[in-house]
PDB file of C-alpha atoms in Angstrom:
ATOM      1  CA  MET A 719      29.132   6.801 -28.112  1.00 85.00           C
ATOM      2  CA  ASN A 720      28.002   3.457 -27.355  1.00 89.00           C
ATOM      3  CA  ALA A 721      24.521   1.788 -29.502  1.00 90.00           C
ATOM      4  CA  ALA A 722      21.886   3.931 -27.179  1.00 91.00           C
ATOM      5  CA  ASP A 723      23.768   6.829 -27.700  1.00 89.00           C
ATOM      6  CA  TRP A 724      23.465   6.608 -31.370  1.00 92.00           C
ATOM      7  CA  ASP A 725      19.792   6.053 -31.252  1.00 91.00           C
ATOM      8  CA  SER A 726      19.010   8.441 -29.628  1.00 92.00           C
ATOM      9  CA  GLU A 727      20.746  11.170 -32.184  1.00 91.00           C
ATOM     10  CA  PHE A 728      19.229   9.629 -34.835  1.00 91.00           C
ATOM     11  CA  THR A 729      16.213   9.951 -33.229  1.00 91.00           C
ATOM     12  CA  LYS A 730      16.227  13.134 -32.681  1.00 89.00           C
ATOM     13  CA  TYR A 731      17.339  13.341 -36.731  1.00 88.00           C
ATOM     14  CA  ARG A 732      14.263  11.617 -37.501  1.00 89.00           C
ATOM     15  CA  SER A 733      12.323  14.214 -36.023  1.00 86.00           C
ATOM     16  CA  SER A 734      14.006  17.282 -38.435  1.00 83.00           C
ATOM     17  CA  PRO A 735      12.485  18.365 -41.239  1.00 81.00           C
ATOM     18  CA  GLU A 736      15.284  17.465 -43.822  1.00 82.00           C
ATOM     19  CA  PHE A 737      14.921  13.565 -42.614  1.00 86.00           C
ATOM     20  CA  LYS A 738      11.179  13.852 -43.249  1.00 84.00           C
ATOM     21  CA  ILE A 739      11.498  15.260 -46.436  1.00 82.00           C
ATOM     22  CA  LEU A 740      14.887  15.070 -48.197  1.00 81.00           C
ATOM     23  CA  ASN A 741      16.418  11.793 -46.185  1.00 85.00           C
ATOM     24  CA  PRO A 742      12.745   9.261 -44.676  1.00 88.00           C
ATOM     25  CA  ARG A 743      15.837   6.098 -46.569  1.00 91.00           C
ATOM     26  CA  MET A 744      18.793   7.416 -44.767  1.00 92.00           C
ATOM     27  CA  THR A 745      20.523   4.204 -42.290  1.00 92.00           C
ATOM     28  CA  LEU A 746      22.117   4.412 -38.907  1.00 93.00           C
ATOM     29  CA  GLU A 747      25.205   3.967 -40.813  1.00 92.00           C
ATOM     30  CA  GLU A 748      24.573   7.050 -42.967  1.00 93.00           C
ATOM     31  CA  PHE A 749      23.122   9.484 -40.313  1.00 93.00           C
ATOM     32  CA  LYS A 750      26.773   8.405 -38.886  1.00 93.00           C
ATOM     33  CA  SER A 751      28.495   9.960 -41.530  1.00 92.00           C
ATOM     34  CA  ILE A 752      26.881  13.871 -40.831  1.00 90.00           C
ATOM     35  CA  TYR A 753      26.879  13.793 -38.041  1.00 92.00           C
ATOM     36  CA  TYR A 754      30.644  13.711 -37.925  1.00 94.00           C
ATOM     37  CA  MET A 755      31.291  16.313 -40.321  1.00 91.00           C
ATOM     38  CA  GLU A 756      28.892  18.380 -37.995  1.00 88.00           C
ATOM     39  CA  TRP A 757      31.208  16.784 -35.294  1.00 91.00           C
ATOM     40  CA  GLY A 758      34.189  17.980 -36.674  1.00 93.00           C
ATOM     41  CA  HIS A 759      33.424  21.279 -38.078  1.00 89.00           C
ATOM     42  CA  ARG A 760      32.533  22.175 -34.426  1.00 89.00           C
ATOM     43  CA  GLN A 761      35.625  20.713 -32.347  1.00 93.00           C
ATOM     44  CA  TRP A 762      37.455  22.337 -35.163  1.00 90.00           C
ATOM     45  CA  GLY A 763      35.823  25.508 -34.558  1.00 88.00           C
ATOM     46  CA  ARG A 764      36.647  25.125 -30.779  1.00 91.00           C
ATOM     47  CA  ALA A 765      39.552  24.343 -31.527  1.00 93.00           C
ATOM     48  CA  VAL A 766      40.366  27.612 -33.031  1.00 89.00           C
ATOM     49  CA  GLY A 767      38.499  29.527 -30.522  1.00 91.00           C
ATOM     50  CA  LEU A 768      40.819  27.886 -27.976  1.00 93.00           C
ATOM     51  CA  THR A 769      43.932  28.580 -29.942  1.00 93.00           C
ATOM     52  CA  PHE A 770      43.672  32.502 -29.749  1.00 93.00           C
ATOM     53  CA  LEU A 771      41.729  32.687 -26.535  1.00 93.00           C
ATOM     54  CA  LEU A 772      44.063  31.009 -24.531  1.00 95.00           C
ATOM     55  CA  PRO A 773      47.490  33.300 -25.947  1.00 94.00           C
ATOM     56  CA  ALA A 774      45.176  35.974 -25.604  1.00 94.00           C
ATOM     57  CA  VAL A 775      44.678  35.504 -22.024  1.00 94.00           C
ATOM     58  CA  TYR A 776      48.226  34.731 -21.037  1.00 94.00           C
ATOM     59  CA  PHE A 777      49.780  38.075 -23.170  1.00 94.00           C
ATOM     60  CA  ILE A 778      47.179  40.032 -21.424  1.00 94.00           C
ATOM     61  CA  ALA A 779      47.395  39.142 -17.268  1.00 94.00           C
ATOM     62  CA  ARG A 780      51.610  39.102 -18.012  1.00 93.00           C
ATOM     63  CA  ARG A 781      50.614  42.699 -19.365  1.00 91.00           C
ATOM     64  CA  LYS A 782      53.175  41.613 -22.926  1.00 91.00           C
ATOM     65  CA  VAL A 783      51.146  43.798 -24.808  1.00 90.00           C
ATOM     66  CA  SER A 784      49.950  47.492 -24.931  1.00 91.00           C
ATOM     67  CA  ALA A 785      46.445  48.334 -23.525  1.00 92.00           C
ATOM     68  CA  PRO A 786      45.019  49.432 -27.152  1.00 92.00           C
ATOM     69  CA  ILE A 787      46.658  46.161 -28.392  1.00 93.00           C
ATOM     70  CA  ALA A 788      44.218  44.095 -25.354  1.00 94.00           C
ATOM     71  CA  VAL A 789      40.962  45.966 -26.160  1.00 95.00           C
ATOM     72  CA  LYS A 790      41.423  45.020 -29.765  1.00 94.00           C
ATOM     73  CA  VAL A 791      42.920  41.229 -28.548  1.00 94.00           C
ATOM     74  CA  ILE A 792      40.061  40.854 -26.325  1.00 95.00           C
ATOM     75  CA  GLY A 793      37.627  42.141 -29.372  1.00 95.00           C
ATOM     76  CA  ILE A 794      38.800  39.530 -31.983  1.00 95.00           C
ATOM     77  CA  ALA A 795      37.841  37.392 -29.478  1.00 94.00           C
ATOM     78  CA  GLY A 796      34.439  38.412 -28.220  1.00 94.00           C
ATOM     79  CA  LEU A 797      33.507  38.075 -32.355  1.00 93.00           C
ATOM     80  CA  ILE A 798      35.287  33.828 -32.748  1.00 93.00           C
ATOM     81  CA  GLY A 799      32.364  34.190 -29.759  1.00 92.00           C
ATOM     82  CA  PHE A 800      30.135  35.493 -31.778  1.00 94.00           C
ATOM     83  CA  GLN A 801      31.018  33.677 -34.302  1.00 91.00           C
ATOM     84  CA  GLY A 802      30.689  30.413 -32.654  1.00 90.00           C
ATOM     85  CA  VAL A 803      27.032  31.697 -31.444  1.00 92.00           C
ATOM     86  CA  LEU A 804      25.537  32.539 -35.058  1.00 92.00           C
ATOM     87  CA  GLY A 805      26.803  29.397 -36.065  1.00 90.00           C
ATOM     88  CA  TRP A 806      24.499  27.656 -33.496  1.00 88.00           C
ATOM     89  CA  TRP A 807      21.979  29.939 -34.635  1.00 90.00           C
ATOM     90  CA  MET A 808      22.389  28.954 -39.067  1.00 89.00           C
ATOM     91  CA  VAL A 809      22.292  25.191 -37.693  1.00 85.00           C
ATOM     92  CA  LYS A 810      18.891  25.495 -35.740  1.00 83.00           C
ATOM     93  CA  SER A 811      17.441  27.206 -38.947  1.00 81.00           C
ATOM     94  CA  GLY A 812      17.379  24.088 -40.363  1.00 74.00           C
ATOM     95  CA  LEU A 813      16.044  21.670 -37.675  1.00 70.00           C
ATOM     96  CA  LYS A 814      12.622  23.284 -37.645  1.00 65.00           C
ATOM     97  CA  ASP A 815       9.847  23.985 -40.475  1.00 55.00           C
ATOM     98  CA  ASP A 816       9.005  27.553 -39.077  1.00 50.00           C
ATOM     99  CA  LEU A 817      11.442  29.615 -41.188  1.00 47.00           C
ATOM    100  CA  SER A 818       9.598  28.282 -44.496  1.00 50.00           C
ATOM    101  CA  ALA A 819       7.240  27.434 -46.193  1.00 52.00           C
ATOM    102  CA  PRO A 820       5.105  23.912 -45.322  1.00 52.00           C
ATOM    103  CA  GLY A 821       6.734  21.199 -47.394  1.00 51.00           C
ATOM    104  CA  SER A 822       9.388  22.794 -48.784  1.00 59.00           C
ATOM    105  CA  HIS A 823      13.241  22.274 -49.276  1.00 68.00           C
ATOM    106  CA  PRO A 824      13.917  21.805 -45.536  1.00 71.00           C
ATOM    107  CA  ARG A 825      17.863  24.429 -45.209  1.00 77.00           C
ATOM    108  CA  VAL A 826      18.860  26.808 -43.122  1.00 84.00           C
ATOM    109  CA  SER A 827      18.106  29.721 -43.260  1.00 88.00           C
ATOM    110  CA  GLN A 828      20.352  32.402 -46.503  1.00 91.00           C
ATOM    111  CA  TYR A 829      20.033  35.409 -43.713  1.00 93.00           C
ATOM    112  CA  ARG A 830      21.829  33.479 -40.829  1.00 93.00           C
ATOM    113  CA  LEU A 831      24.565  31.563 -43.200  1.00 93.00           C
ATOM    114  CA  THR A 832      25.051  34.739 -44.791  1.00 94.00           C
ATOM    115  CA  ALA A 833      25.632  36.601 -40.825  1.00 94.00           C
ATOM    116  CA  HIS A 834      27.697  33.527 -40.120  1.00 94.00           C
ATOM    117  CA  LEU A 835      30.017  33.635 -42.982  1.00 94.00           C
ATOM    118  CA  GLY A 836      30.105  37.585 -42.782  1.00 95.00           C
ATOM    119  CA  THR A 837      31.101  37.691 -39.005  1.00 94.00           C
ATOM    120  CA  ALA A 838      33.872  35.485 -39.673  1.00 93.00           C
ATOM    121  CA  PHE A 839      35.174  37.664 -43.078  1.00 94.00           C
ATOM    122  CA  ILE A 840      35.093  41.002 -40.240  1.00 95.00           C
ATOM    123  CA  CYS A 841      36.894  38.589 -38.139  1.00 94.00           C
ATOM    124  CA  TYR A 842      39.905  37.215 -40.308  1.00 93.00           C
ATOM    125  CA  THR A 843      40.129  40.564 -41.593  1.00 94.00           C
ATOM    126  CA  ALA A 844      40.519  42.201 -37.719  1.00 94.00           C
ATOM    127  CA  MET A 845      43.438  39.542 -37.273  1.00 94.00           C
ATOM    128  CA  LEU A 846      44.929  40.210 -39.759  1.00 94.00           C
ATOM    129  CA  TRP A 847      44.883  44.400 -40.064  1.00 93.00           C
ATOM    130  CA  ASN A 848      46.284  44.544 -36.794  1.00 93.00           C
ATOM    131  CA  GLY A 849      48.607  41.574 -37.273  1.00 92.00           C
ATOM    132  CA  LEU A 850      50.161  43.726 -40.217  1.00 92.00           C
ATOM    133  CA  SER A 851      50.247  46.942 -38.321  1.00 91.00           C
ATOM    134  CA  ILE A 852      51.730  45.618 -35.832  1.00 90.00           C
ATOM    135  CA  LEU A 853      54.644  44.416 -38.285  1.00 90.00           C
ATOM    136  CA  ARG A 854      53.647  47.952 -40.095  1.00 87.00           C
ATOM    137  CA  GLU A 855      54.634  49.595 -36.570  1.00 87.00           C
ATOM    138  CA  ARG A 856      57.366  47.989 -36.263  1.00 87.00           C
ATOM    139  CA  LYS A 857      59.465  48.260 -39.339  1.00 87.00           C
ATOM    140  CA  LEU A 858      58.780  52.163 -38.488  1.00 86.00           C
ATOM    141  CA  LEU A 859      60.252  52.063 -35.726  1.00 85.00           C
ATOM    142  CA  ASP A 860      63.635  49.820 -36.654  1.00 86.00           C
ATOM    143  CA  ASP A 861      64.543  52.825 -39.461  1.00 87.00           C
ATOM    144  CA  PRO A 862      62.919  56.477 -38.554  1.00 86.00           C
ATOM    145  CA  VAL A 863      64.125  57.876 -41.608  1.00 86.00           C
ATOM    146  CA  ALA A 864      62.492  55.548 -43.932  1.00 84.00           C
ATOM    147  CA  ALA A 865      59.614  55.978 -41.491  1.00 83.00           C
ATOM    148  CA  LYS A 866      59.138  59.922 -42.501  1.00 85.00           C
ATOM    149  CA  LYS A 867      59.471  59.364 -46.281  1.00 84.00           C
ATOM    150  CA  THR A 868      56.868  56.683 -46.312  1.00 81.00           C
ATOM    151  CA  PHE A 869      54.503  59.569 -43.808  1.00 81.00           C
ATOM    152  CA  SER A 870      55.765  61.326 -46.660  1.00 82.00           C
ATOM    153  CA  ILE A 871      54.443  59.652 -49.431  1.00 80.00           C
ATOM    154  CA  LEU A 872      51.092  58.529 -47.876  1.00 79.00           C
ATOM    155  CA  ARG A 873      49.927  62.155 -47.471  1.00 82.00           C
ATOM    156  CA  SER A 874      50.484  62.290 -51.052  1.00 81.00           C
ATOM    157  CA  PRO A 875      47.438  63.843 -52.591  1.00 80.00           C
ATOM    158  CA  GLU A 876      47.698  60.929 -55.482  1.00 76.00           C
ATOM    159  CA  LEU A 877      47.207  57.931 -53.205  1.00 81.00           C
ATOM    160  CA  LYS A 878      43.928  59.469 -51.986  1.00 82.00           C
ATOM    161  CA  ILE A 879      42.253  58.540 -55.535  1.00 82.00           C
ATOM    162  CA  PHE A 880      43.833  55.252 -55.076  1.00 82.00           C
ATOM    163  CA  ARG A 881      43.088  54.811 -51.328  1.00 83.00           C
ATOM    164  CA  ARG A 882      39.671  55.471 -52.034  1.00 86.00           C
ATOM    165  CA  SER A 883      39.607  52.412 -54.877  1.00 86.00           C
ATOM    166  CA  VAL A 884      40.807  49.876 -52.888  1.00 86.00           C
ATOM    167  CA  ALA A 885      38.454  50.825 -50.178  1.00 89.00           C
ATOM    168  CA  GLY A 886      35.805  50.539 -52.796  1.00 90.00           C
ATOM    169  CA  LEU A 887      37.447  47.646 -54.051  1.00 91.00           C
ATOM    170  CA  ALA A 888      37.034  46.061 -50.583  1.00 92.00           C
ATOM    171  CA  VAL A 889      33.658  46.371 -50.090  1.00 93.00           C
ATOM    172  CA  LEU A 890      32.801  44.816 -53.530  1.00 93.00           C
ATOM    173  CA  VAL A 891      35.084  42.190 -52.504  1.00 93.00           C
ATOM    174  CA  PHE A 892      32.906  41.641 -48.919  1.00 95.00           C
ATOM    175  CA  CYS A 893      28.936  42.352 -51.443  1.00 95.00           C
ATOM    176  CA  THR A 894      30.390  39.249 -53.648  1.00 95.00           C
ATOM    177  CA  ALA A 895      31.036  37.090 -50.503  1.00 94.00           C
ATOM    178  CA  MET A 896      27.656  37.599 -48.773  1.00 95.00           C
ATOM    179  CA  SER A 897      26.109  37.403 -51.761  1.00 95.00           C
ATOM    180  CA  GLY A 898      27.315  33.721 -52.185  1.00 94.00           C
ATOM    181  CA  GLY A 899      26.129  32.791 -49.094  1.00 93.00           C
ATOM    182  CA  LEU A 900      22.635  33.881 -50.404  1.00 94.00           C
ATOM    183  CA  VAL A 901      23.515  31.390 -52.578  1.00 93.00           C
ATOM    184  CA  ALA A 902      24.837  28.498 -50.489  1.00 91.00           C
ATOM    185  CA  GLY A 903      21.907  29.075 -48.650  1.00 89.00           C
ATOM    186  CA  LEU A 904      18.846  28.844 -51.216  1.00 89.00           C
ATOM    187  CA  ASP A 905      20.778  25.913 -53.191  1.00 88.00           C
ATOM    188  CA  ALA A 906      20.512  28.243 -55.590  1.00 88.00           C
ATOM    189  CA  GLY A 907      23.424  26.708 -57.591  1.00 86.00           C
ATOM    190  CA  LEU A 908      21.347  24.254 -58.106  1.00 85.00           C
ATOM    191  CA  ILE A 909      19.590  25.768 -60.231  1.00 87.00           C
ATOM    192  CA  TYR A 910      21.619  26.979 -63.360  1.00 86.00           C
ATOM    193  CA  ASN A 911      24.968  25.023 -62.690  1.00 84.00           C
ATOM    194  CA  GLU A 912      26.822  26.122 -66.097  1.00 85.00           C
ATOM    195  CA  PHE A 913      28.597  29.914 -66.870  1.00 87.00           C
ATOM    196  CA  PRO A 914      28.587  31.900 -68.165  1.00 86.00           C
ATOM    197  CA  GLN A 915      25.207  30.901 -69.735  1.00 87.00           C
ATOM    198  CA  MET A 916      22.144  30.888 -67.554  1.00 88.00           C
ATOM    199  CA  GLY A 917      20.050  28.394 -69.583  1.00 84.00           C
ATOM    200  CA  LEU A 918      19.295  29.640 -73.075  1.00 84.00           C
ATOM    201  CA  GLY A 919      21.167  33.235 -72.466  1.00 87.00           C
ATOM    202  CA  LEU A 920      22.990  34.693 -70.232  1.00 88.00           C
ATOM    203  CA  THR A 921      19.886  35.714 -67.721  1.00 89.00           C
ATOM    204  CA  PRO A 922      17.509  33.381 -67.062  1.00 89.00           C
ATOM    205  CA  PRO A 923      13.602  33.663 -68.215  1.00 88.00           C
ATOM    206  CA  LYS A 924      12.489  37.087 -66.317  1.00 86.00           C
ATOM    207  CA  SER A 925       9.554  35.448 -64.985  1.00 84.00           C
ATOM    208  CA  GLU A 926      11.967  33.674 -62.708  1.00 87.00           C
ATOM    209  CA  LEU A 927      13.894  36.531 -62.131  1.00 88.00           C
ATOM    210  CA  PHE A 928      11.158  38.975 -60.827  1.00 88.00           C
ATOM    211  CA  SER A 929       7.879  36.992 -59.128  1.00 87.00           C
ATOM    212  CA  ASP A 930       5.485  37.899 -57.426  1.00 87.00           C
ATOM    213  CA  PHE A 931       5.287  34.456 -55.784  1.00 87.00           C
ATOM    214  CA  TYR A 932       8.287  35.721 -53.209  1.00 86.00           C
ATOM    215  CA  SER A 933       5.925  38.411 -51.828  1.00 87.00           C
ATOM    216  CA  HIS A 934       4.530  37.750 -48.000  1.00 86.00           C
ATOM    217  CA  THR A 935       2.396  41.378 -47.973  1.00 87.00           C
ATOM    218  CA  ALA A 936      -0.760  42.158 -49.659  1.00 86.00           C
ATOM    219  CA  ASP A 937       0.170  45.069 -51.024  1.00 86.00           C
ATOM    220  CA  GLY A 938       3.527  43.442 -52.203  1.00 83.00           C
ATOM    221  CA  SER A 939       5.522  46.108 -50.974  1.00 88.00           C
ATOM    222  CA  ASP A 940       8.464  43.721 -49.679  1.00 89.00           C
ATOM    223  CA  ILE A 941       8.401  42.501 -53.304  1.00 89.00           C
ATOM    224  CA  TRP A 942      11.984  43.822 -54.654  1.00 91.00           C
ATOM    225  CA  TRP A 943      14.451  43.050 -51.513  1.00 92.00           C
ATOM    226  CA  ARG A 944      12.388  39.736 -51.027  1.00 91.00           C
ATOM    227  CA  ASN A 945      13.177  38.961 -54.751  1.00 91.00           C
ATOM    228  CA  MET A 946      16.446  40.200 -54.403  1.00 92.00           C
ATOM    229  CA  LEU A 947      17.188  37.825 -51.697  1.00 92.00           C
ATOM    230  CA  GLU A 948      14.991  34.971 -51.721  1.00 90.00           C
ATOM    231  CA  ASN A 949      13.972  34.291 -55.108  1.00 92.00           C
ATOM    232  CA  PRO A 950      17.133  31.317 -56.153  1.00 92.00           C
ATOM    233  CA  SER A 951      17.215  32.978 -60.042  1.00 92.00           C
ATOM    234  CA  LEU A 952      17.680  36.462 -59.183  1.00 93.00           C
ATOM    235  CA  VAL A 953      20.166  35.893 -56.044  1.00 94.00           C
ATOM    236  CA  GLN A 954      22.310  33.803 -58.378  1.00 94.00           C
ATOM    237  CA  LEU A 955      22.127  36.446 -61.014  1.00 94.00           C
ATOM    238  CA  ASP A 956      22.874  39.213 -58.718  1.00 94.00           C
ATOM    239  CA  HIS A 957      26.507  36.996 -57.284  1.00 95.00           C
ATOM    240  CA  ARG A 958      27.664  36.431 -61.006  1.00 94.00           C
ATOM    241  CA  ILE A 959      27.692  40.209 -61.990  1.00 94.00           C
ATOM    242  CA  LEU A 960      28.950  40.731 -58.286  1.00 94.00           C
ATOM    243  CA  ALA A 961      31.623  38.407 -59.139  1.00 93.00           C
ATOM    244  CA  THR A 962      32.301  39.286 -62.306  1.00 92.00           C
ATOM    245  CA  THR A 963      32.696  42.886 -61.618  1.00 91.00           C
ATOM    246  CA  THR A 964      34.885  42.238 -58.709  1.00 91.00           C
ATOM    247  CA  PHE A 965      37.033  40.950 -61.632  1.00 90.00           C
ATOM    248  CA  THR A 966      37.468  42.937 -63.857  1.00 87.00           C
ATOM    249  CA  ALA A 967      37.560  45.913 -61.072  1.00 83.00           C
ATOM    250  CA  PRO A 968      41.559  46.112 -60.110  1.00 76.00           C
ATOM    251  CA  SER A 969      43.594  47.986 -62.637  1.00 57.00           C
ATOM    252  CA  ARG A 970      47.353  46.503 -62.523  1.00 48.00           C
ATOM    253  CA  GLU A 971      48.425  51.140 -63.313  1.00 47.00           C
ATOM    254  CA  SER A 972      45.977  51.586 -60.049  1.00 49.00           C
ATOM    255  CA  GLY A 973      49.993  51.217 -57.924  1.00 47.00           C
ATOM    256  CA  THR A 974      52.522  53.281 -60.298  1.00 45.00           C
ATOM    257  CA  SER A 975      53.789  56.700 -60.587  1.00 46.00           C
ATOM    258  CA  VAL A 976      52.557  57.117 -56.928  1.00 50.00           C
ATOM    259  CA  PHE A 977      55.466  55.749 -55.416  1.00 49.00           C
ATOM    260  CA  GLY A 978      58.017  55.881 -58.168  1.00 48.00           C
ATOM    261  CA  ASP A 979      59.239  53.480 -58.776  1.00 49.00           C
ATOM    262  CA  ASP A 980      57.052  50.040 -59.175  1.00 50.00           C
ATOM    263  CA  THR A 981      56.070  49.287 -55.783  1.00 49.00           C
ATOM    264  CA  GLY A 982      52.527  49.355 -56.185  1.00 51.00           C
ATOM    265  CA  ARG A 983      52.597  47.991 -60.322  1.00 52.00           C
ATOM    266  CA  LYS A 984      53.911  44.623 -57.903  1.00 51.00           C
ATOM    267  CA  ASP A 985      51.415  44.672 -55.131  1.00 53.00           C
ATOM    268  CA  VAL A 986      48.413  45.563 -57.129  1.00 54.00           C
ATOM    269  CA  GLY A 987      50.036  42.578 -60.018  1.00 52.00           C
ATOM    270  CA  THR A 988      49.233  39.879 -57.570  1.00 53.00           C
ATOM    271  CA  LEU A 989      45.949  40.166 -57.734  1.00 55.00           C
ATOM    272  CA  PRO A 990      44.969  38.799 -61.438  1.00 54.00           C
ATOM    273  CA  GLY A 991      46.472  35.538 -60.011  1.00 55.00           C
ATOM    274  CA  PHE A 992      44.323  35.380 -56.589  1.00 54.00           C
ATOM    275  CA  GLN A 993      40.626  36.368 -58.728  1.00 52.00           C
ATOM    276  CA  ALA A 994      41.292  33.738 -61.507  1.00 53.00           C
ATOM    277  CA  SER A 995      42.011  31.084 -58.842  1.00 56.00           C
ATOM    278  CA  SER A 996      38.715  32.691 -56.673  1.00 56.00           C
ATOM    279  CA  ALA A 997      36.969  32.610 -60.402  1.00 52.00           C
ATOM    280  CA  GLU A 998      38.031  29.205 -60.861  1.00 52.00           C
ATOM    281  CA  VAL A 999      37.078  27.358 -57.519  1.00 55.00           C
ATOM    282  CA  GLY A1000      33.378  29.361 -57.624  1.00 55.00           C
ATOM    283  CA  GLU A1001      33.031  27.882 -61.858  1.00 50.00           C
ATOM    284  CA  ILE A1002      33.886  24.593 -60.257  1.00 51.00           C
ATOM    285  CA  LYS A1003      31.462  24.875 -57.168  1.00 51.00           C
ATOM    286  CA  PHE A1004      28.630  25.785 -59.855  1.00 50.00           C
ATOM    287  CA  CYS A1005      29.822  22.714 -62.223  1.00 48.00           C
ATOM    288  CA  ASN A1006      29.551  20.456 -59.503  1.00 51.00           C
ATOM    289  CA  GLU A1007      26.307  21.328 -57.458  1.00 48.00           C
ATOM    290  CA  GLU A1008      23.975  19.350 -60.747  1.00 45.00           C
ATOM    291  CA  GLY A1009      26.315  15.953 -58.479  1.00 45.00           C
ATOM    292  CA  ARG A1010      25.628  16.898 -55.290  1.00 45.00           C
ATOM    293  CA  SER A1011      24.447  14.460 -52.232  1.00 40.00           C
ATOM    294  CA  ASP A1012      21.298  16.125 -50.537  1.00 40.00           C
ATOM    295  CA  TYR A1013      22.970  14.380 -47.219  1.00 37.00           C
TER     296      TYR A1013
END
């Protein structure tokens, strides 16, 4: 980009509420740093999409995959494209002030950010699920005797409770992640960045958790859900409760006795390590919010 191009892009940014309210003293060189960050993010997203799309087109066109797998691959490719559209829609919400009160802190819509994040989780889960399914099917076909034994175990009544528990845990993890999207969209981490305390106690004052300020109707009929989704203090508390519940939910004993050996114990036993890592990342994020730059 030449000087005229940079001046044109910077002029567009100066018309945004973020520049007018947060960064009125930003220089062109400082603008370039956030421009390259966004540009790099978009290029990375396009590279990821092409890395999936081009091989998918080749394998489907050459009939290297079965019809059911081809349908799933096309569906995942559609999810990747939809993810990109949601990303553009999310960023667009931060360039206008029609989604927030006049003069308020400019930010992208927390709803759009959460939708963008949720689509990413669904897309990644779909790829992982289908990939593991293909590997499992191949393994079962290689050893029919072992496959018969495995199916017999999977039909065990005792496993039904374990399967439901895993499904419930997956939903809990997803809800926790989505509540994290609301926290990020509202910059709720800037309010309380210590853990487990939130100010002087484990929860903020009641006046902060539930307020008529967030209601947009005369009769206050929307006060409950708006506080849960738009009140930064309550959103952060909800996220902490969900995260703590997710951290403590799994049990190392869940997989034992069903398989008759330590298979379940070994698999479920890896969860605490992942949980501890996730909790540490979340805590570091909260603690670092205080010194975060506005641009």
